[in-house]
CSV table of C-alpha atoms and ligand atoms in Angstrom, one decimal:
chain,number,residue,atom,x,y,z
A,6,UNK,CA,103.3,92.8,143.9
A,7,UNK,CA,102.9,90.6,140.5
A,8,UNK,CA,101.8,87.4,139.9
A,9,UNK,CA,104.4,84.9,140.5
A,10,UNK,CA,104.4,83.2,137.1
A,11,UNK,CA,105.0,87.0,135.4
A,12,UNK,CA,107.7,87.4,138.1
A,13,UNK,CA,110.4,85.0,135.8
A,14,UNK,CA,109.3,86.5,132.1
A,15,UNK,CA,111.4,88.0,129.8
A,16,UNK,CA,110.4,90.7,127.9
A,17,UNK,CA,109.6,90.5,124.9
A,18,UNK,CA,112.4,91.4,122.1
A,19,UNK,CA,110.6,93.0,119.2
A,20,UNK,CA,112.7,93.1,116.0
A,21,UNK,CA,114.5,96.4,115.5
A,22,UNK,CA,113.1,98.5,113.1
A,23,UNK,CA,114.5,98.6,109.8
A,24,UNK,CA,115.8,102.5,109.9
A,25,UNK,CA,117.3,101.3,113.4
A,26,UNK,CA,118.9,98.4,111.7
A,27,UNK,CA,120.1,100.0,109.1
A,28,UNK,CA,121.5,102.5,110.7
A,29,UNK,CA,123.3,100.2,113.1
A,30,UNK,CA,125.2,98.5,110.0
A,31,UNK,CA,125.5,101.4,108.3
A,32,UNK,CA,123.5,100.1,105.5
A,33,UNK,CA,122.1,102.0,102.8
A,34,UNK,CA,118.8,99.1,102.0
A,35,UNK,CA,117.9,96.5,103.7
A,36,UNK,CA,115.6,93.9,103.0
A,37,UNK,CA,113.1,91.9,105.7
A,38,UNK,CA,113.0,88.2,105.6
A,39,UNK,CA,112.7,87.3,108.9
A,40,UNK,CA,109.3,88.0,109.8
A,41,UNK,CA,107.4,86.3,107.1
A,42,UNK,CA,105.7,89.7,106.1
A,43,UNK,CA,103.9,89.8,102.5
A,44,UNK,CA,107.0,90.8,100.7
A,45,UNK,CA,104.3,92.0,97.8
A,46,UNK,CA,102.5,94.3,99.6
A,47,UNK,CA,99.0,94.5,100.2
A,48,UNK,CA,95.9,94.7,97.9
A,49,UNK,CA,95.5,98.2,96.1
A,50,UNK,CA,92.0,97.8,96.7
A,51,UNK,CA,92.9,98.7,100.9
A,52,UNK,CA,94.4,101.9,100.1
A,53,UNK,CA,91.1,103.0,98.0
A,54,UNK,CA,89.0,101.5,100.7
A,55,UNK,CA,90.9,103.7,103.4
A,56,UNK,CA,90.9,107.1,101.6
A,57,UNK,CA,87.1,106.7,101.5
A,58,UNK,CA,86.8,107.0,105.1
A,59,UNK,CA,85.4,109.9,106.7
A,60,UNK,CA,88.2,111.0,109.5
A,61,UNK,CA,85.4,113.1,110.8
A,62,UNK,CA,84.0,110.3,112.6
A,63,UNK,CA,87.2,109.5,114.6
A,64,UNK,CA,85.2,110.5,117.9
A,65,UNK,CA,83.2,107.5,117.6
A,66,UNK,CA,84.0,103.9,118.9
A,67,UNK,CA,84.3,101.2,116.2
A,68,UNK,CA,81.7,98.6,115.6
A,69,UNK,CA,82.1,96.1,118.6
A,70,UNK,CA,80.6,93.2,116.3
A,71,UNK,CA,82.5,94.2,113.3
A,72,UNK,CA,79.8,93.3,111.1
A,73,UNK,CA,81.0,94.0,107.6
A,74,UNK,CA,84.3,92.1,108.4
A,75,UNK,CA,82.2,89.3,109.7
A,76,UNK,CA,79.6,89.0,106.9
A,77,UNK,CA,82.0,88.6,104.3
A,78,UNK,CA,84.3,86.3,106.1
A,79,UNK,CA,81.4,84.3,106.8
A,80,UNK,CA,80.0,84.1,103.3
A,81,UNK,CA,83.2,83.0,102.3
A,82,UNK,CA,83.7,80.2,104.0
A,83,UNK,CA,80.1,78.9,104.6
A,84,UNK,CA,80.1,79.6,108.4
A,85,UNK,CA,78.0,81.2,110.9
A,86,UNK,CA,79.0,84.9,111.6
A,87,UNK,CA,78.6,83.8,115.0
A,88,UNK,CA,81.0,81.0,114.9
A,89,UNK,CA,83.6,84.1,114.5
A,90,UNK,CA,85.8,86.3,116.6
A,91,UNK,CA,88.1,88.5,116.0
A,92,UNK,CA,91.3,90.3,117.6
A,93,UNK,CA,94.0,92.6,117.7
A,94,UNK,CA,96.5,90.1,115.2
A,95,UNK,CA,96.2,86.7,116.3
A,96,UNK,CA,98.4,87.3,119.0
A,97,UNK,CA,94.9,89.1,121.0
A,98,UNK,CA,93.3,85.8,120.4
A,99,UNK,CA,96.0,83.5,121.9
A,100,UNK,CA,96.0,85.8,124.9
A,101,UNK,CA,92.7,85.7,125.0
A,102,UNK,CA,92.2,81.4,124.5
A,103,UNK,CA,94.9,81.3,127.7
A,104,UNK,CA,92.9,83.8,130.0
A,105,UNK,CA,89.6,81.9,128.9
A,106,UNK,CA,90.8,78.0,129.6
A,107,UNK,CA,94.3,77.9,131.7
A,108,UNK,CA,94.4,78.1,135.4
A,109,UNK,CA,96.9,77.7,137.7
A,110,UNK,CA,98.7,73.9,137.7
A,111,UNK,CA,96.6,73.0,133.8
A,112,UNK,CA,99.1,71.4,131.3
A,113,UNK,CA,99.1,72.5,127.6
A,114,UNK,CA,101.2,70.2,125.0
A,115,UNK,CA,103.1,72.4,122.1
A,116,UNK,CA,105.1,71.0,119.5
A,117,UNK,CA,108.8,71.3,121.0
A,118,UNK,CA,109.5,73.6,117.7
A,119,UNK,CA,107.1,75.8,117.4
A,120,UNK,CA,105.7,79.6,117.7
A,121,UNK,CA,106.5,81.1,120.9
A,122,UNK,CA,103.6,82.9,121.8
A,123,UNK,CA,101.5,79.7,123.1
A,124,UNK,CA,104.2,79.1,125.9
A,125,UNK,CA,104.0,82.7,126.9
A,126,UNK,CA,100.4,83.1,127.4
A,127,UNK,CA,100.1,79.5,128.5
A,128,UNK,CA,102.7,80.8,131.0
A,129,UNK,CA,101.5,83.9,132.4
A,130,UNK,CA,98.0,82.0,133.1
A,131,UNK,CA,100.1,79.5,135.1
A,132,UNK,CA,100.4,76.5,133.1
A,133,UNK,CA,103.1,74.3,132.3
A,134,UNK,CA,104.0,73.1,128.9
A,135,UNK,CA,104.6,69.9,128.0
A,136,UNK,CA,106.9,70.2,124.8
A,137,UNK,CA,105.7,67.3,121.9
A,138,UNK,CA,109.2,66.5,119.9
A,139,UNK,CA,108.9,66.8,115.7
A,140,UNK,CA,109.7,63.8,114.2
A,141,UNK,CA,113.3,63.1,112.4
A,142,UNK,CA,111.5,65.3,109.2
A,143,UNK,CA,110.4,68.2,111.1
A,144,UNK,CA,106.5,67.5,111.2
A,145,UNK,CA,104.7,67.9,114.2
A,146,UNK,CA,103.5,64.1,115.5
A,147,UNK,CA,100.5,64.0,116.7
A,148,UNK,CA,101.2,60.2,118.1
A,149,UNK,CA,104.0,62.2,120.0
A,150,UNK,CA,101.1,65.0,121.0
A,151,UNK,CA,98.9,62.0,122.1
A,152,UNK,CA,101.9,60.3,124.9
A,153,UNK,CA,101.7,63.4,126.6
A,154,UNK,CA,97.7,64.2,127.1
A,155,UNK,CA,96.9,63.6,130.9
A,156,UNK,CA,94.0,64.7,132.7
A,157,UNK,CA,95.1,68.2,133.6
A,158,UNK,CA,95.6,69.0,129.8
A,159,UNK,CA,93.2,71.8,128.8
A,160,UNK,CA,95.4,73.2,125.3
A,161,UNK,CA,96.9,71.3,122.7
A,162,UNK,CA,98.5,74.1,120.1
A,163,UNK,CA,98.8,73.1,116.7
A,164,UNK,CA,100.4,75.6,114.2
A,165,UNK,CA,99.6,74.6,110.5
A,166,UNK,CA,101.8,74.9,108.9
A,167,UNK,CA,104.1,75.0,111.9
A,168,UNK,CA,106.3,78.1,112.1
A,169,UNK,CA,109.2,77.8,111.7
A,170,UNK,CA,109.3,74.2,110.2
A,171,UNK,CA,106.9,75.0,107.5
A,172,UNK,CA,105.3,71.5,107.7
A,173,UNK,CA,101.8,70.7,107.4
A,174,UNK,CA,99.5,68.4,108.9
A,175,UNK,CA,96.7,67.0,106.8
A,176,UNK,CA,93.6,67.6,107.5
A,177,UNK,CA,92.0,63.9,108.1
A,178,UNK,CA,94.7,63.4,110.3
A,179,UNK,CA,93.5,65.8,112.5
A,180,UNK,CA,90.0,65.2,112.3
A,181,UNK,CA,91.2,60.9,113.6
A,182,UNK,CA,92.8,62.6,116.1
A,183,UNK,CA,90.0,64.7,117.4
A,184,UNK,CA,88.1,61.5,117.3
A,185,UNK,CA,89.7,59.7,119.7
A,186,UNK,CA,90.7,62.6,122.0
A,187,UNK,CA,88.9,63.8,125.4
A,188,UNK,CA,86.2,66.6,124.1
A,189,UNK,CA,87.3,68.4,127.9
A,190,UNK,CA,90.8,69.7,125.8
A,191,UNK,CA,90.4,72.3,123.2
A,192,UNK,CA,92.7,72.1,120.1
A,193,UNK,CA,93.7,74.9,118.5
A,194,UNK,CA,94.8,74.8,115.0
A,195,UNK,CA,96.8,78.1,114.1
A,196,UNK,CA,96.3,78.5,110.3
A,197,UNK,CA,98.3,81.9,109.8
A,198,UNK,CA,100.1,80.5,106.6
A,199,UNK,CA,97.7,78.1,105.5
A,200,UNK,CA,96.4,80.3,102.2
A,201,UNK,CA,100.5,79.3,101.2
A,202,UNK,CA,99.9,75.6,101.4
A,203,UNK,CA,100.0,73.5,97.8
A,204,UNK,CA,96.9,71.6,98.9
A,205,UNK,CA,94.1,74.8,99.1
A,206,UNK,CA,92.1,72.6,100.7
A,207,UNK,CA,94.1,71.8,104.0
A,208,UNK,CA,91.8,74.0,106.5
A,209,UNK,CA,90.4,72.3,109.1
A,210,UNK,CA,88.1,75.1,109.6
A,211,UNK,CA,84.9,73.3,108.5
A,212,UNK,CA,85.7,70.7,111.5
A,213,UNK,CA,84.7,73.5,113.7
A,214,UNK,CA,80.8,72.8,113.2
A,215,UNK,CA,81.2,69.1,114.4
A,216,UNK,CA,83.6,69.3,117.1
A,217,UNK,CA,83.4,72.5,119.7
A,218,UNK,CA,86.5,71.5,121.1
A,219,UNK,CA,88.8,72.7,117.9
A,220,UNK,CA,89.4,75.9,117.3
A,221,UNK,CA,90.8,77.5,114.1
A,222,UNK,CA,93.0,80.7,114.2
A,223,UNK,CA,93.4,83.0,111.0
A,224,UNK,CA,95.2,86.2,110.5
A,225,UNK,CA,95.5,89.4,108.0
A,226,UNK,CA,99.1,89.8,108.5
A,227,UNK,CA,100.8,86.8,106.4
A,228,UNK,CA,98.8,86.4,102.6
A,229,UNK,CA,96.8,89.1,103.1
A,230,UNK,CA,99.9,91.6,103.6
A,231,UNK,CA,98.1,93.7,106.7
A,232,UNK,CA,101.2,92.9,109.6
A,233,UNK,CA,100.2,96.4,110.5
A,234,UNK,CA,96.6,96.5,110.8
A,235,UNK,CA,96.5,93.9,113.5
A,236,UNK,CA,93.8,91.8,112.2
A,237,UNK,CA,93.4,88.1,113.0
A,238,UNK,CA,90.6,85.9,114.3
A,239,UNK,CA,89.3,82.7,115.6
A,240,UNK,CA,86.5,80.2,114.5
A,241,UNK,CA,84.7,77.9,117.0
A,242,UNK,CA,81.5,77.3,118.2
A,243,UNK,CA,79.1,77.3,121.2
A,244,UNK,CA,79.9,77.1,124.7
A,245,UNK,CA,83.3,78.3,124.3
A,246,UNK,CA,82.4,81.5,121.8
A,247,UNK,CA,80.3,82.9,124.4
A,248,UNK,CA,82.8,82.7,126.8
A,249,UNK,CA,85.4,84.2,124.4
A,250,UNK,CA,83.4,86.7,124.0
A,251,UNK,CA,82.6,87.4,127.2
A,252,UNK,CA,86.1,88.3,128.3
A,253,UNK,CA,87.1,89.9,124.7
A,254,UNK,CA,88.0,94.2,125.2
A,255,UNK,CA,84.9,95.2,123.2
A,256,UNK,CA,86.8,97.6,121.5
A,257,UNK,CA,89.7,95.7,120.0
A,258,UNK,CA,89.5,96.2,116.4
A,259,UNK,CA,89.8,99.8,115.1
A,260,UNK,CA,87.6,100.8,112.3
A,261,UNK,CA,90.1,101.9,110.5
A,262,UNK,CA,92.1,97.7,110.6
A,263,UNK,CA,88.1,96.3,109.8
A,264,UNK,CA,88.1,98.9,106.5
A,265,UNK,CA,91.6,97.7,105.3
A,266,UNK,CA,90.9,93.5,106.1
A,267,UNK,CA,87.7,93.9,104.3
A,268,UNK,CA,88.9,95.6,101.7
A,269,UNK,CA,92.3,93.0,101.5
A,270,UNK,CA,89.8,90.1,101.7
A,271,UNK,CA,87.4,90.7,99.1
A,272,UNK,CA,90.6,90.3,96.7
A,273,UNK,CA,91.2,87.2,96.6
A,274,UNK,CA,92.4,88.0,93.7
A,275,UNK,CA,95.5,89.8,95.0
A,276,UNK,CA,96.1,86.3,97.5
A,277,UNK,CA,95.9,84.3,95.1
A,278,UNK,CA,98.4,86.0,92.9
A,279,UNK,CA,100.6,86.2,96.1
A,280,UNK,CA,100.2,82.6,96.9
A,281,UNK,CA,101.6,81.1,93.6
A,282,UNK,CA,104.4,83.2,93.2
A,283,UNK,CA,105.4,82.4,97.0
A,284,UNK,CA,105.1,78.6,95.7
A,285,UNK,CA,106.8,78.8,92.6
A,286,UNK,CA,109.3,80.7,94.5
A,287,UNK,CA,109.7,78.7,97.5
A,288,UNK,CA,110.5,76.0,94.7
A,289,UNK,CA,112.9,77.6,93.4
A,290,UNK,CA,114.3,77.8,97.1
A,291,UNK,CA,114.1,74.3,97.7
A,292,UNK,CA,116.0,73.6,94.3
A,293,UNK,CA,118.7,75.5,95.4
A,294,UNK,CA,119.1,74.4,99.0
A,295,UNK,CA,119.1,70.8,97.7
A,296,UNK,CA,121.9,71.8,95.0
A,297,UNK,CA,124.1,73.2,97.5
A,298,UNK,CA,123.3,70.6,99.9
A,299,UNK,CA,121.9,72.3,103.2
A,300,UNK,CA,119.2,70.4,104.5
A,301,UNK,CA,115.7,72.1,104.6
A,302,UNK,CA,112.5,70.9,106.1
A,303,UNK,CA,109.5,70.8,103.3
A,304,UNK,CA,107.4,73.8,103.9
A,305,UNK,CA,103.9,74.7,102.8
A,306,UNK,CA,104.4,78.4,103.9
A,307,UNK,CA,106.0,81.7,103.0
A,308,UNK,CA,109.3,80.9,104.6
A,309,UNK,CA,112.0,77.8,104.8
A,310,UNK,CA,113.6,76.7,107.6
A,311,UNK,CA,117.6,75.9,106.5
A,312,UNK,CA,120.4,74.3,108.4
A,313,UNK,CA,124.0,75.9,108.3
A,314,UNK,CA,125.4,72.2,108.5
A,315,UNK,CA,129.1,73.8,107.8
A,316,UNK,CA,131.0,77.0,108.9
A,317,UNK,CA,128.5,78.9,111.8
A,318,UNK,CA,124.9,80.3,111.3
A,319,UNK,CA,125.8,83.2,112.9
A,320,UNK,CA,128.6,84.0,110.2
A,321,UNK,CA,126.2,83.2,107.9
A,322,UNK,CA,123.6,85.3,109.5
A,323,UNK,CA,125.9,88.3,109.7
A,324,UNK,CA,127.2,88.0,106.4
A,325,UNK,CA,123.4,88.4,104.8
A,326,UNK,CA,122.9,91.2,107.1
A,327,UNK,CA,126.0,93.1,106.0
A,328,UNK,CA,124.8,92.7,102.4
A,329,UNK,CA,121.2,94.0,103.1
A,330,UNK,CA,119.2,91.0,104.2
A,331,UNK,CA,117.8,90.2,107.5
A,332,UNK,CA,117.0,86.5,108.0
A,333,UNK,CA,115.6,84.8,111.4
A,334,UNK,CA,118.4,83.6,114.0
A,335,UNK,CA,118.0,82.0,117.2
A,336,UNK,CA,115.2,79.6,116.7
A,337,UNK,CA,117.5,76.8,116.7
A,338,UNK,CA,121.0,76.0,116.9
A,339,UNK,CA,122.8,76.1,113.8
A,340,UNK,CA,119.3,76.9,112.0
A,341,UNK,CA,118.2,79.7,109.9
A,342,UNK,CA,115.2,80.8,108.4
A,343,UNK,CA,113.9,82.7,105.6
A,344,UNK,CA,110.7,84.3,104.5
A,345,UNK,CA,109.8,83.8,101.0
A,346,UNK,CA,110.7,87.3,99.2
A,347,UNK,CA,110.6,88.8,95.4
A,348,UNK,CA,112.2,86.8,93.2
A,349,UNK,CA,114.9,89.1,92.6
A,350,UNK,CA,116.0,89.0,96.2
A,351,UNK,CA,115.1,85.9,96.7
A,352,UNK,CA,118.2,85.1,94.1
A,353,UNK,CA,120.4,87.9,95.7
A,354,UNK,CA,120.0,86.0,98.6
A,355,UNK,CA,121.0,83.0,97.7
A,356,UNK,CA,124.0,84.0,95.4
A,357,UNK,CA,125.1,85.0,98.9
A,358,UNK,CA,124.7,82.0,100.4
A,359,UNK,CA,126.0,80.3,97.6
A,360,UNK,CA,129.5,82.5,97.6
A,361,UNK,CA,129.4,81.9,101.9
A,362,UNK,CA,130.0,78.2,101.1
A,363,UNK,CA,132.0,78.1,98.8
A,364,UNK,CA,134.4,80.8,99.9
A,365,UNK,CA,134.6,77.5,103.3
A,366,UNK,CA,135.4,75.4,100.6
B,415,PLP,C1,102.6,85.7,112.5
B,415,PLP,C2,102.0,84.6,113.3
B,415,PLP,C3,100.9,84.9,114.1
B,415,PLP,C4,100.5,86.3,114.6
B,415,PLP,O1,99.8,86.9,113.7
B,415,PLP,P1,99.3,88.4,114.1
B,415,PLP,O2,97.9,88.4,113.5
B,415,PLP,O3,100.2,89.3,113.3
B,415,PLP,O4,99.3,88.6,115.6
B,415,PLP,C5,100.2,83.9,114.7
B,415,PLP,N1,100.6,82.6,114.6
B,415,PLP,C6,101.7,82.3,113.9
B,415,PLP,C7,102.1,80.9,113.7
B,415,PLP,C8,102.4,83.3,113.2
B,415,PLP,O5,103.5,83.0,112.6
């Protein structure tokens, strides 16, 4: 009745929401960190931009092209609007990269640690995935990447920084490696935390217009604090565009989500004031795992990947959840991690984690 490679999925498991959650623990706040959401909100300027709109034209299907989205995104970086597409989060696009490329018996390599939505789509389209270990630090190796490219491999996923390590690849690395790789497999570099990297210039987007193999994902949800709006989008050029195109739902972006990431984009301001406190704080973070001594890989995102190398995670887990803060389990045995917050949580948290380990002691 289904297709045999949808036969063996799981569902899945959306985090609860937070009234559920709370209400579950009996809790009377409780704080996100485990879905590295803008913990500072959104630009002002989206709220303005959406009150403007005229509800009365509700009746009428969005602009297919999204134009005024395009134009400024393309300004911005120096692109051609028509090296652009965009989707319903980035999670639309992923689908949509798998039900473009992957057929039945194709091999795509992932980094053995990374976000789970490349298996799943690669999946569904029937291909197999051929896990790439991290090296001893946590960073994706793309000599590792390289042992495993045969000739049915039509995806390589690259997530820069890589959730949930947090490391970073930099970018002439990826440009040698592109060099000497077949042009037949597309590489898709998923930027969705790259506005929080130290080095602003890490994007590999400008790669794009030299090889048509890479392609470079981008999202609304992380810096730009619009997890709601379901805005994210891919850059890469001719052939594969057209077909991208081609197969995208014409409808997928509401005008309602191309009002608000307009509006969030043209402040850069309000990134760029969300980007250095989430360094400043993630310092601050990395300070005090060291001090206590768990060990931490080195992240250039909103979030830090810890290990509970005494007591149990889980413990640990649960005991940050009872005190109003939700961290990210599961990802990795004895593993936890933690979205960047406000600072003042950021230190609750960690006085918590701080009075875990010592009350092992
Ligand atoms: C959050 C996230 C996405 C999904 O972004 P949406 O635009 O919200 O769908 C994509 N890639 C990575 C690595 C992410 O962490």
């Amino acid at each position: 009745m289904v297709k045999e490679t949808v036969k063996h999925l799981n569902p899945y498991v959306p985090e609860p929401t937070l009234s559920e959650l709370k209400k579950q623990h009996g809790l009377a706040k409780l704080v996100r960190l485990s879905a590295n959401e803008n913990a500072f909100g959104t630009s002002p300027e989206v709220t303005d931009a959406l009150d403007k709109w005229h509800f009365a034209s509700a009746n009428l299907y969005p602009d297919s092209n999204a134009e005024q989205l395009r134009s400024n995104i393309a300004t911005h970086f120096n692109i051609s609007p028509d090296s652009l597409i965009f989707g319903n989060g980035l999670d639309e696009i992923i689908e949509l990269l798998c039900r473009v490329i992957l057929e039945p018996g194709d091999e795509v390599i992932d980094p053995a640690l990374t976000f789970s939505e490349y298996r799943l789509h690669s999946e569904i389209e029937g291909a197999t995935i051929k896990p790439a270990p991290l090296d001893k630090a946590g960073f994706i190796s793309l000599a590792a990447v390289s042992r495993l490219v045969t000739d049915r491999t039509k995806i390589i996923w690259l997530c820069n920084p890589n959730n949930p390590t947090g490391t970073l690849i930099e970018p002439a690395v990826i440009e040698t490696f592109l060099n000497n790789l077949p042009t037949e497999i597309t590489v898709v570099v998923d930027e969705a935390y790259i506005d929080f990297s130290e080095n602003g210039h890490a994007s590999v987007m400008a790669l794009t217009k030299q090889f048509n193999n890479l392609v470079v994902l981008r999202t609304f949800s992380k810096a730009y604090g619009l997890a709601n709006f379901r805005v994210g989008f891919a850059v890469c050029s001719e052939p594969l565009m057209g077909y991208l195109q081609a197969v995208r739902l014409p409808y997928n972006l509401s005008t309602f989500a191309e009002i608000a990431a307009t509006a969030a984009f043209r402040d850069q301001t309000f990134v760029e004031q969300t980007v250095e406190t989430v360094i400043n704080e993630r310092k601050k973070w990395e300070h005090f795992l060291m001090e206590i001594g768990l060990p931490f890989y080195d992240s250039a995102a909103n979030f830090i990947f810890f290990q509970v190398n005494r007591g149990n995670a889980d413990d640990l887990y649960n005991e940050l959840l009872q005190n109003g803060y939700l961290v990210r389990n599961g990802l990795k045995p004895g593993w936890l991690r933690v979205t960047i917050g406000k600072p003042a949580d950021n230190l609750a948290v960690q006085a918590l984690i701080a009075g875990w380990c010592h009350s092992l002691d």
